[in-house]
GROMACS .gro file of C-alpha atoms in nm:
model
  342
    1UNK     CA    1   4.933  -9.466  24.948
    2UNK     CA    2   4.979  -9.789  24.753
    3UNK     CA    3   4.739  -9.696  24.471
    4UNK     CA    4   4.842  -9.495  24.162
    5UNK     CA    5   4.742  -9.131  24.176
    6UNK     CA    6   4.608  -9.004  23.846
    7UNK     CA    7   4.596  -8.628  23.903
    8UNK     CA    8   4.880  -8.386  23.854
    9UNK     CA    9   5.096  -8.307  24.153
   10UNK     CA   10   5.104  -7.967  24.322
   11UNK     CA   11   5.311  -7.815  24.598
   12UNK     CA   12   5.136  -7.788  24.931
   13UNK     CA   13   5.175  -7.787  25.308
   14UNK     CA   14   5.246  -8.136  25.428
   15UNK     CA   15   5.457  -8.315  25.687
   16UNK     CA   16   5.785  -8.427  25.527
   17UNK     CA   17   5.810  -8.681  25.807
   18UNK     CA   18   5.523  -8.691  26.057
   19UNK     CA   19   5.664  -8.647  26.407
   20UNK     CA   20   5.689  -8.952  26.630
   21UNK     CA   21   5.536  -9.177  26.364
   22UNK     CA   22   5.713  -9.406  26.119
   23UNK     CA   23   5.604  -9.422  25.753
   24UNK     CA   24   5.387  -9.720  25.672
   25UNK     CA   25   5.515 -10.013  25.460
   26UNK     CA   26   5.320  -9.913  25.148
   27UNK     CA   27   5.506  -9.587  25.120
   28UNK     CA   28   5.794  -9.738  24.922
   29UNK     CA   29   5.557  -9.867  24.657
   30UNK     CA   30   5.384  -9.532  24.635
   31UNK     CA   31   5.718  -9.360  24.599
   32UNK     CA   32   5.794  -9.578  24.297
   33UNK     CA   33   5.468  -9.473  24.135
   34UNK     CA   34   5.552  -9.109  24.200
   35UNK     CA   35   5.876  -9.087  24.004
   36UNK     CA   36   6.092  -9.214  24.285
   37UNK     CA   37   6.022  -8.921  24.516
   38UNK     CA   38   5.830  -8.944  24.840
   39UNK     CA   39   5.515  -8.739  24.823
   40UNK     CA   40   5.203  -8.705  25.030
   41UNK     CA   41   4.847  -8.729  24.917
   42UNK     CA   42   4.593  -8.454  24.974
   43UNK     CA   43   4.248  -8.571  24.866
   44UNK     CA   44   4.030  -8.279  24.761
   45UNK     CA   45   3.672  -8.389  24.707
   46UNK     CA   46   3.517  -8.079  24.553
   47UNK     CA   47   3.303  -8.192  24.256
   48UNK     CA   48   3.419  -8.099  23.908
   49UNK     CA   49   3.217  -7.821  23.748
   50UNK     CA   50   3.165  -7.638  24.075
   51UNK     CA   51   3.318  -7.296  24.119
   52UNK     CA   52   3.489  -7.443  24.423
   53UNK     CA   53   3.678  -7.686  24.201
   54UNK     CA   54   3.978  -7.453  24.195
   55UNK     CA   55   3.996  -7.452  24.572
   56UNK     CA   56   4.245  -7.739  24.630
   57UNK     CA   57   4.477  -7.611  24.358
   58UNK     CA   58   4.467  -7.250  24.477
   59UNK     CA   59   4.528  -7.346  24.835
   60UNK     CA   60   4.813  -7.578  24.740
   61UNK     CA   61   4.986  -7.309  24.538
   62UNK     CA   62   4.949  -7.049  24.809
   63UNK     CA   63   5.085  -7.278  25.076
   64UNK     CA   64   5.386  -7.356  24.861
   65UNK     CA   65   5.485  -6.991  24.838
   66UNK     CA   66   5.539  -6.957  25.211
   67UNK     CA   67   5.907  -6.923  25.302
   68UNK     CA   68   6.023  -7.207  25.524
   69UNK     CA   69   6.106  -6.989  25.827
   70UNK     CA   70   5.744  -6.871  25.845
   71UNK     CA   71   5.588  -7.211  25.912
   72UNK     CA   72   5.685  -7.514  26.121
   73UNK     CA   73   5.997  -7.687  25.995
   74UNK     CA   74   5.935  -7.967  25.749
   75UNK     CA   75   5.585  -7.870  25.634
   76UNK     CA   76   5.680  -7.765  25.284
   77UNK     CA   77   5.711  -8.031  25.020
   78UNK     CA   78   5.536  -8.192  24.726
   79UNK     CA   79   5.195  -8.356  24.746
   80UNK     CA   80   4.941  -8.498  24.508
   81UNK     CA   81   4.613  -8.305  24.503
   82UNK     CA   82   4.347  -8.551  24.394
   83UNK     CA   83   4.001  -8.416  24.312
   84UNK     CA   84   3.793  -8.722  24.389
   85UNK     CA   85   3.423  -8.662  24.330
   86UNK     CA   86   3.133  -8.904  24.320
   87UNK     CA   87   2.853  -8.967  24.563
   88UNK     CA   88   2.831  -8.599  24.648
   89UNK     CA   89   3.201  -8.610  24.741
   90UNK     CA   90   3.135  -8.889  24.990
   91UNK     CA   91   3.357  -9.136  24.803
   92UNK     CA   92   3.663  -8.917  24.847
   93UNK     CA   93   3.589  -8.851  25.213
   94UNK     CA   94   3.534  -9.222  25.274
   95UNK     CA   95   3.866  -9.304  25.107
   96UNK     CA   96   4.046  -9.071  25.347
   97UNK     CA   97   3.853  -9.213  25.643
   98UNK     CA   98   3.987  -9.558  25.549
   99UNK     CA   99   4.345  -9.441  25.493
  100UNK     CA  100   4.634  -9.502  25.733
  101UNK     CA  101   4.641  -9.233  26.006
  102UNK     CA  102   5.002  -9.136  25.946
  103UNK     CA  103   4.975  -8.778  25.819
  104UNK     CA  104   5.040  -8.867  25.455
  105UNK     CA  105   4.674  -8.861  25.350
  106UNK     CA  106   4.448  -8.569  25.439
  107UNK     CA  107   4.111  -8.447  25.321
  108UNK     CA  108   4.025  -8.097  25.209
  109UNK     CA  109   3.648  -8.112  25.215
  110UNK     CA  110   3.323  -7.946  25.308
  111UNK     CA  111   3.092  -8.010  25.599
  112UNK     CA  112   2.802  -8.068  25.357
  113UNK     CA  113   2.946  -8.410  25.276
  114UNK     CA  114   2.955  -8.502  25.644
  115UNK     CA  115   2.596  -8.382  25.690
  116UNK     CA  116   2.490  -8.605  25.400
  117UNK     CA  117   2.653  -8.911  25.554
  118UNK     CA  118   2.537  -8.847  25.910
  119UNK     CA  119   2.181  -8.731  25.845
  120UNK     CA  120   2.061  -8.842  25.503
  121UNK     CA  121   2.184  -9.199  25.474
  122UNK     CA  122   2.065  -9.513  25.649
  123UNK     CA  123   2.390  -9.684  25.551
  124UNK     CA  124   2.662  -9.415  25.550
  125UNK     CA  125   2.999  -9.480  25.389
  126UNK     CA  126   3.173  -9.345  25.698
  127UNK     CA  127   3.099  -9.183  26.033
  128UNK     CA  128   3.209  -8.818  26.010
  129UNK     CA  129   3.252  -8.792  26.387
  130UNK     CA  130   3.426  -9.122  26.458
  131UNK     CA  131   3.619  -9.187  26.136
  132UNK     CA  132   3.767  -8.844  26.060
  133UNK     CA  133   3.975  -8.613  26.277
  134UNK     CA  134   3.917  -8.239  26.217
  135UNK     CA  135   4.246  -8.052  26.180
  136UNK     CA  136   4.159  -7.695  26.088
  137UNK     CA  137   3.875  -7.512  25.920
  138UNK     CA  138   3.994  -7.284  25.643
  139UNK     CA  139   3.690  -7.102  25.507
  140UNK     CA  140   3.317  -7.073  25.551
  141UNK     CA  141   3.106  -7.078  25.235
  142UNK     CA  142   2.755  -6.932  25.267
  143UNK     CA  143   2.475  -6.971  25.016
  144UNK     CA  144   2.278  -6.718  24.816
  145UNK     CA  145   1.908  -6.685  24.746
  146UNK     CA  146   1.919  -6.554  24.390
  147UNK     CA  147   1.634  -6.497  24.146
  148UNK     CA  148   1.590  -6.418  23.779
  149UNK     CA  149   1.555  -6.038  23.740
  150UNK     CA  150   1.214  -6.078  23.574
  151UNK     CA  151   1.066  -6.209  23.899
  152UNK     CA  152   0.871  -5.916  24.052
  153UNK     CA  153   1.058  -5.899  24.382
  154UNK     CA  154   1.330  -5.663  24.501
  155UNK     CA  155   1.362  -5.810  24.850
  156UNK     CA  156   1.344  -6.158  24.999
  157UNK     CA  157   1.019  -6.076  25.178
  158UNK     CA  158   0.864  -5.958  24.850
  159UNK     CA  159   0.969  -6.285  24.689
  160UNK     CA  160   0.814  -6.489  24.971
  161UNK     CA  161   0.492  -6.288  24.944
  162UNK     CA  162   0.488  -6.344  24.567
  163UNK     CA  163   0.548  -6.718  24.612
  164UNK     CA  164   0.265  -6.743  24.865
  165UNK     CA  165   0.033  -6.561  24.625
  166UNK     CA  166   0.127  -6.816  24.358
  167UNK     CA  167   0.155  -7.148  24.545
  168UNK     CA  168   0.328  -7.423  24.350
  169UNK     CA  169   0.389  -7.200  24.048
  170UNK     CA  170   0.747  -7.097  24.128
  171UNK     CA  171   1.045  -7.329  24.132
  172UNK     CA  172   1.401  -7.320  24.255
  173UNK     CA  173   1.705  -7.507  24.126
  174UNK     CA  174   1.969  -7.671  24.341
  175UNK     CA  175   2.281  -7.884  24.310
  176UNK     CA  176   2.113  -8.220  24.369
  177UNK     CA  177   1.886  -8.404  24.610
  178UNK     CA  178   2.036  -8.402  24.958
  179UNK     CA  179   2.292  -8.133  24.881
  180UNK     CA  180   2.323  -7.845  25.123
  181UNK     CA  181   2.192  -7.623  24.842
  182UNK     CA  182   1.878  -7.837  24.844
  183UNK     CA  183   1.847  -7.828  25.222
  184UNK     CA  184   1.891  -7.450  25.212
  185UNK     CA  185   1.592  -7.416  24.982
  186UNK     CA  186   1.385  -7.652  25.194
  187UNK     CA  187   1.479  -7.462  25.509
  188UNK     CA  188   1.353  -7.143  25.345
  189UNK     CA  189   1.023  -7.312  25.261
  190UNK     CA  190   0.991  -7.455  25.611
  191UNK     CA  191   1.054  -7.123  25.783
  192UNK     CA  192   0.824  -6.920  25.558
  193UNK     CA  193   0.550  -7.162  25.454
  194UNK     CA  194   0.607  -7.076  25.088
  195UNK     CA  195   0.517  -7.348  24.835
  196UNK     CA  196   0.811  -7.346  24.593
  197UNK     CA  197   0.884  -7.650  24.376
  198UNK     CA  198   1.237  -7.788  24.406
  199UNK     CA  199   1.418  -7.886  24.085
  200UNK     CA  200   1.735  -8.095  24.125
  201UNK     CA  201   2.031  -8.054  23.891
  202UNK     CA  202   2.371  -8.218  23.864
  203UNK     CA  203   2.555  -7.933  24.027
  204UNK     CA  204   2.502  -7.564  24.095
  205UNK     CA  205   2.636  -7.468  23.751
  206UNK     CA  206   2.342  -7.611  23.554
  207UNK     CA  207   2.096  -7.485  23.816
  208UNK     CA  208   2.236  -7.133  23.787
  209UNK     CA  209   2.233  -7.153  23.406
  210UNK     CA  210   1.864  -7.243  23.405
  211UNK     CA  211   1.789  -6.955  23.642
  212UNK     CA  212   1.975  -6.719  23.409
  213UNK     CA  213   1.761  -6.842  23.120
  214UNK     CA  214   1.440  -6.812  23.322
  215UNK     CA  215   1.353  -7.182  23.341
  216UNK     CA  216   1.344  -7.162  23.722
  217UNK     CA  217   1.272  -6.856  23.933
  218UNK     CA  218   1.534  -6.902  24.203
  219UNK     CA  219   1.863  -7.081  24.267
  220UNK     CA  220   2.042  -7.156  24.595
  221UNK     CA  221   2.413  -7.180  24.508
  222UNK     CA  222   2.716  -7.124  24.723
  223UNK     CA  223   2.841  -6.768  24.702
  224UNK     CA  224   3.127  -6.734  24.454
  225UNK     CA  225   3.304  -6.447  24.285
  226UNK     CA  226   3.133  -6.541  23.959
  227UNK     CA  227   2.790  -6.536  24.123
  228UNK     CA  228   2.854  -6.194  24.275
  229UNK     CA  229   2.951  -6.068  23.929
  230UNK     CA  230   2.620  -6.194  23.788
  231UNK     CA  231   2.447  -5.998  24.063
  232UNK     CA  232   2.647  -5.681  23.999
  233UNK     CA  233   2.575  -5.693  23.626
  234UNK     CA  234   2.203  -5.750  23.680
  235UNK     CA  235   2.188  -6.097  23.527
  236UNK     CA  236   2.076  -6.241  23.860
  237UNK     CA  237   1.939  -6.072  24.170
  238UNK     CA  238   2.076  -6.198  24.500
  239UNK     CA  239   1.802  -6.122  24.751
  240UNK     CA  240   1.998  -6.240  25.053
  241UNK     CA  241   2.289  -6.450  25.170
  242UNK     CA  242   2.252  -6.720  25.434
  243UNK     CA  243   2.551  -6.629  25.650
  244UNK     CA  244   2.508  -6.492  26.005
  245UNK     CA  245   2.662  -6.159  25.899
  246UNK     CA  246   2.700  -5.970  25.572
  247UNK     CA  247   2.983  -6.080  25.346
  248UNK     CA  248   3.308  -5.888  25.333
  249UNK     CA  249   3.300  -5.916  24.953
  250UNK     CA  250   2.939  -5.793  24.922
  251UNK     CA  251   2.840  -5.575  25.218
  252UNK     CA  252   2.543  -5.436  25.024
  253UNK     CA  253   2.363  -5.771  25.019
  254UNK     CA  254   2.155  -5.836  25.333
  255UNK     CA  255   2.147  -6.162  25.521
  256UNK     CA  256   1.829  -6.368  25.517
  257UNK     CA  257   1.791  -6.306  25.890
  258UNK     CA  258   1.811  -5.930  25.830
  259UNK     CA  259   1.551  -5.974  25.557
  260UNK     CA  260   1.304  -6.097  25.816
  261UNK     CA  261   1.351  -6.475  25.833
  262UNK     CA  262   1.494  -6.572  26.174
  263UNK     CA  263   1.692  -6.895  26.167
  264UNK     CA  264   1.762  -6.878  25.794
  265UNK     CA  265   2.133  -6.955  25.827
  266UNK     CA  266   2.305  -7.207  25.603
  267UNK     CA  267   2.673  -7.234  25.526
  268UNK     CA  268   2.936  -7.500  25.497
  269UNK     CA  269   3.282  -7.516  25.644
  270UNK     CA  270   3.568  -7.623  25.418
  271UNK     CA  271   3.873  -7.748  25.597
  272UNK     CA  272   4.130  -8.018  25.659
  273UNK     CA  273   4.058  -8.362  25.801
  274UNK     CA  274   4.267  -8.672  25.866
  275UNK     CA  275   4.182  -9.036  25.931
  276UNK     CA  276   4.089  -9.104  26.293
  277UNK     CA  277   4.382  -9.218  26.503
  278UNK     CA  278   4.635  -8.973  26.362
  279UNK     CA  279   4.889  -8.865  26.629
  280UNK     CA  280   4.803  -8.538  26.801
  281UNK     CA  281   5.144  -8.393  26.716
  282UNK     CA  282   5.070  -8.418  26.343
  283UNK     CA  283   4.729  -8.257  26.387
  284UNK     CA  284   4.884  -7.962  26.569
  285UNK     CA  285   5.158  -7.926  26.310
  286UNK     CA  286   4.921  -7.907  26.014
  287UNK     CA  287   4.672  -7.688  26.203
  288UNK     CA  288   4.940  -7.431  26.286
  289UNK     CA  289   5.064  -7.435  25.927
  290UNK     CA  290   4.713  -7.377  25.795
  291UNK     CA  291   4.658  -7.076  26.022
  292UNK     CA  292   4.998  -6.940  25.921
  293UNK     CA  293   4.906  -6.958  25.553
  294UNK     CA  294   4.573  -6.788  25.622
  295UNK     CA  295   4.747  -6.501  25.800
  296UNK     CA  296   4.870  -6.371  25.465
  297UNK     CA  297   4.656  -6.072  25.362
  298UNK     CA  298   4.696  -6.138  24.989
  299UNK     CA  299   4.573  -6.493  25.031
  300UNK     CA  300   4.283  -6.375  25.246
  301UNK     CA  301   4.179  -6.126  24.979
  302UNK     CA  302   4.189  -6.393  24.711
  303UNK     CA  303   3.956  -6.611  24.917
  304UNK     CA  304   3.721  -6.321  24.993
  305UNK     CA  305   3.697  -6.225  24.626
  306UNK     CA  306   3.609  -6.588  24.551
  307UNK     CA  307   3.312  -6.566  24.789
  308UNK     CA  308   3.470  -6.740  25.088
  309UNK     CA  309   3.499  -6.608  25.442
  310UNK     CA  310   3.842  -6.706  25.585
  311UNK     CA  311   3.839  -6.868  25.929
  312UNK     CA  312   4.146  -6.712  26.087
  313UNK     CA  313   4.139  -6.866  26.434
  314UNK     CA  314   4.027  -7.224  26.379
  315UNK     CA  315   4.157  -7.499  26.604
  316UNK     CA  316   4.094  -7.875  26.591
  317UNK     CA  317   3.856  -7.842  26.886
  318UNK     CA  318   3.659  -7.553  26.736
  319UNK     CA  319   3.636  -7.729  26.402
  320UNK     CA  320   3.506  -8.051  26.556
  321UNK     CA  321   3.249  -7.857  26.758
  322UNK     CA  322   3.122  -7.674  26.449
  323UNK     CA  323   3.080  -8.000  26.254
  324UNK     CA  324   2.886  -8.156  26.542
  325UNK     CA  325   2.665  -7.847  26.570
  326UNK     CA  326   2.590  -7.844  26.197
  327UNK     CA  327   2.489  -8.210  26.200
  328UNK     CA  328   2.265  -8.150  26.501
  329UNK     CA  329   2.106  -7.844  26.339
  330UNK     CA  330   2.023  -8.009  26.006
  331UNK     CA  331   1.889  -8.334  26.152
  332UNK     CA  332   1.540  -8.198  26.239
  333UNK     CA  333   1.518  -8.017  25.903
  334UNK     CA  334   1.585  -8.339  25.713
  335UNK     CA  335   1.343  -8.536  25.929
  336UNK     CA  336   1.080  -8.268  25.881
  337UNK     CA  337   1.081  -8.311  25.503
  338UNK     CA  338   1.121  -8.689  25.525
  339UNK     CA  339   1.430  -8.699  25.306
  340UNK     CA  340   1.651  -9.007  25.276
  341UNK     CA  341   1.906  -9.093  25.010
  342UNK     CA  342   1.898  -9.471  25.055
   0.00000   0.00000   0.00000
């Protein structure tokens, strides 16, 4: 809290005064930086350029519109939403892991970052299990297997057959080496035996753009409203999504499992975390407030239209279990392809 915050402030759920826990000594200095008013810091680590970049701002605005009687007393106030990218979002997550566990600094981040640290690095910046406390999952973001419309395949199985008939001649773009987009593509190759060349980009945006222009045959981005629009207008063809069930926003698109590839499930959870050691009372307060905000149908619809699947009954325990399960599931995939980032 003692460092200047360079991003614009936004209104968001936050504890005005964390229960049973005194503010730390640095808070006075931070208050001076922030125009003399006490504010909390919510570190969003979604990379700039991603369609998910709007996520912290949208969530902050929606939370602010809740009338005070509808959520626990004292959880409405002003916070700083800081989009801190770098290192695949690991730098922002590590900063929160090192912060004081007092409820004034929380992380809104995706499980893909934690998978990167736990599975892909020999020297991780933080331990996602020991250094962060899950508060509440908010949404699940699945991925899409999308191809250029000129590729002669109408279904995922047809695409796999075409790739096997042309080994090493097709390529797919992804958001960067070690990203969950990358691992999704490698999981597809592992499960099907298809020889498809991976092409790393600096984000899903450039990878999608090169698929649109025909430079690569396939892209593995997270599902977004913009991506679904490209599918509906015929600019891209989404062969399948990697969620366990069909999406509410696109019930006509089959899952990869339905398309004949058992085990082809890949999605990331995006939710709230705090530094380890935060009092349980604060965790419960913020978790309840998050579920209350998600109960609003208008907010749910906004998330669905953006390609997210709202998690309406998350608890700290469920969220922790899902993170642990994801790390365990991706570990053998990463080892199988021999991937390390350091």
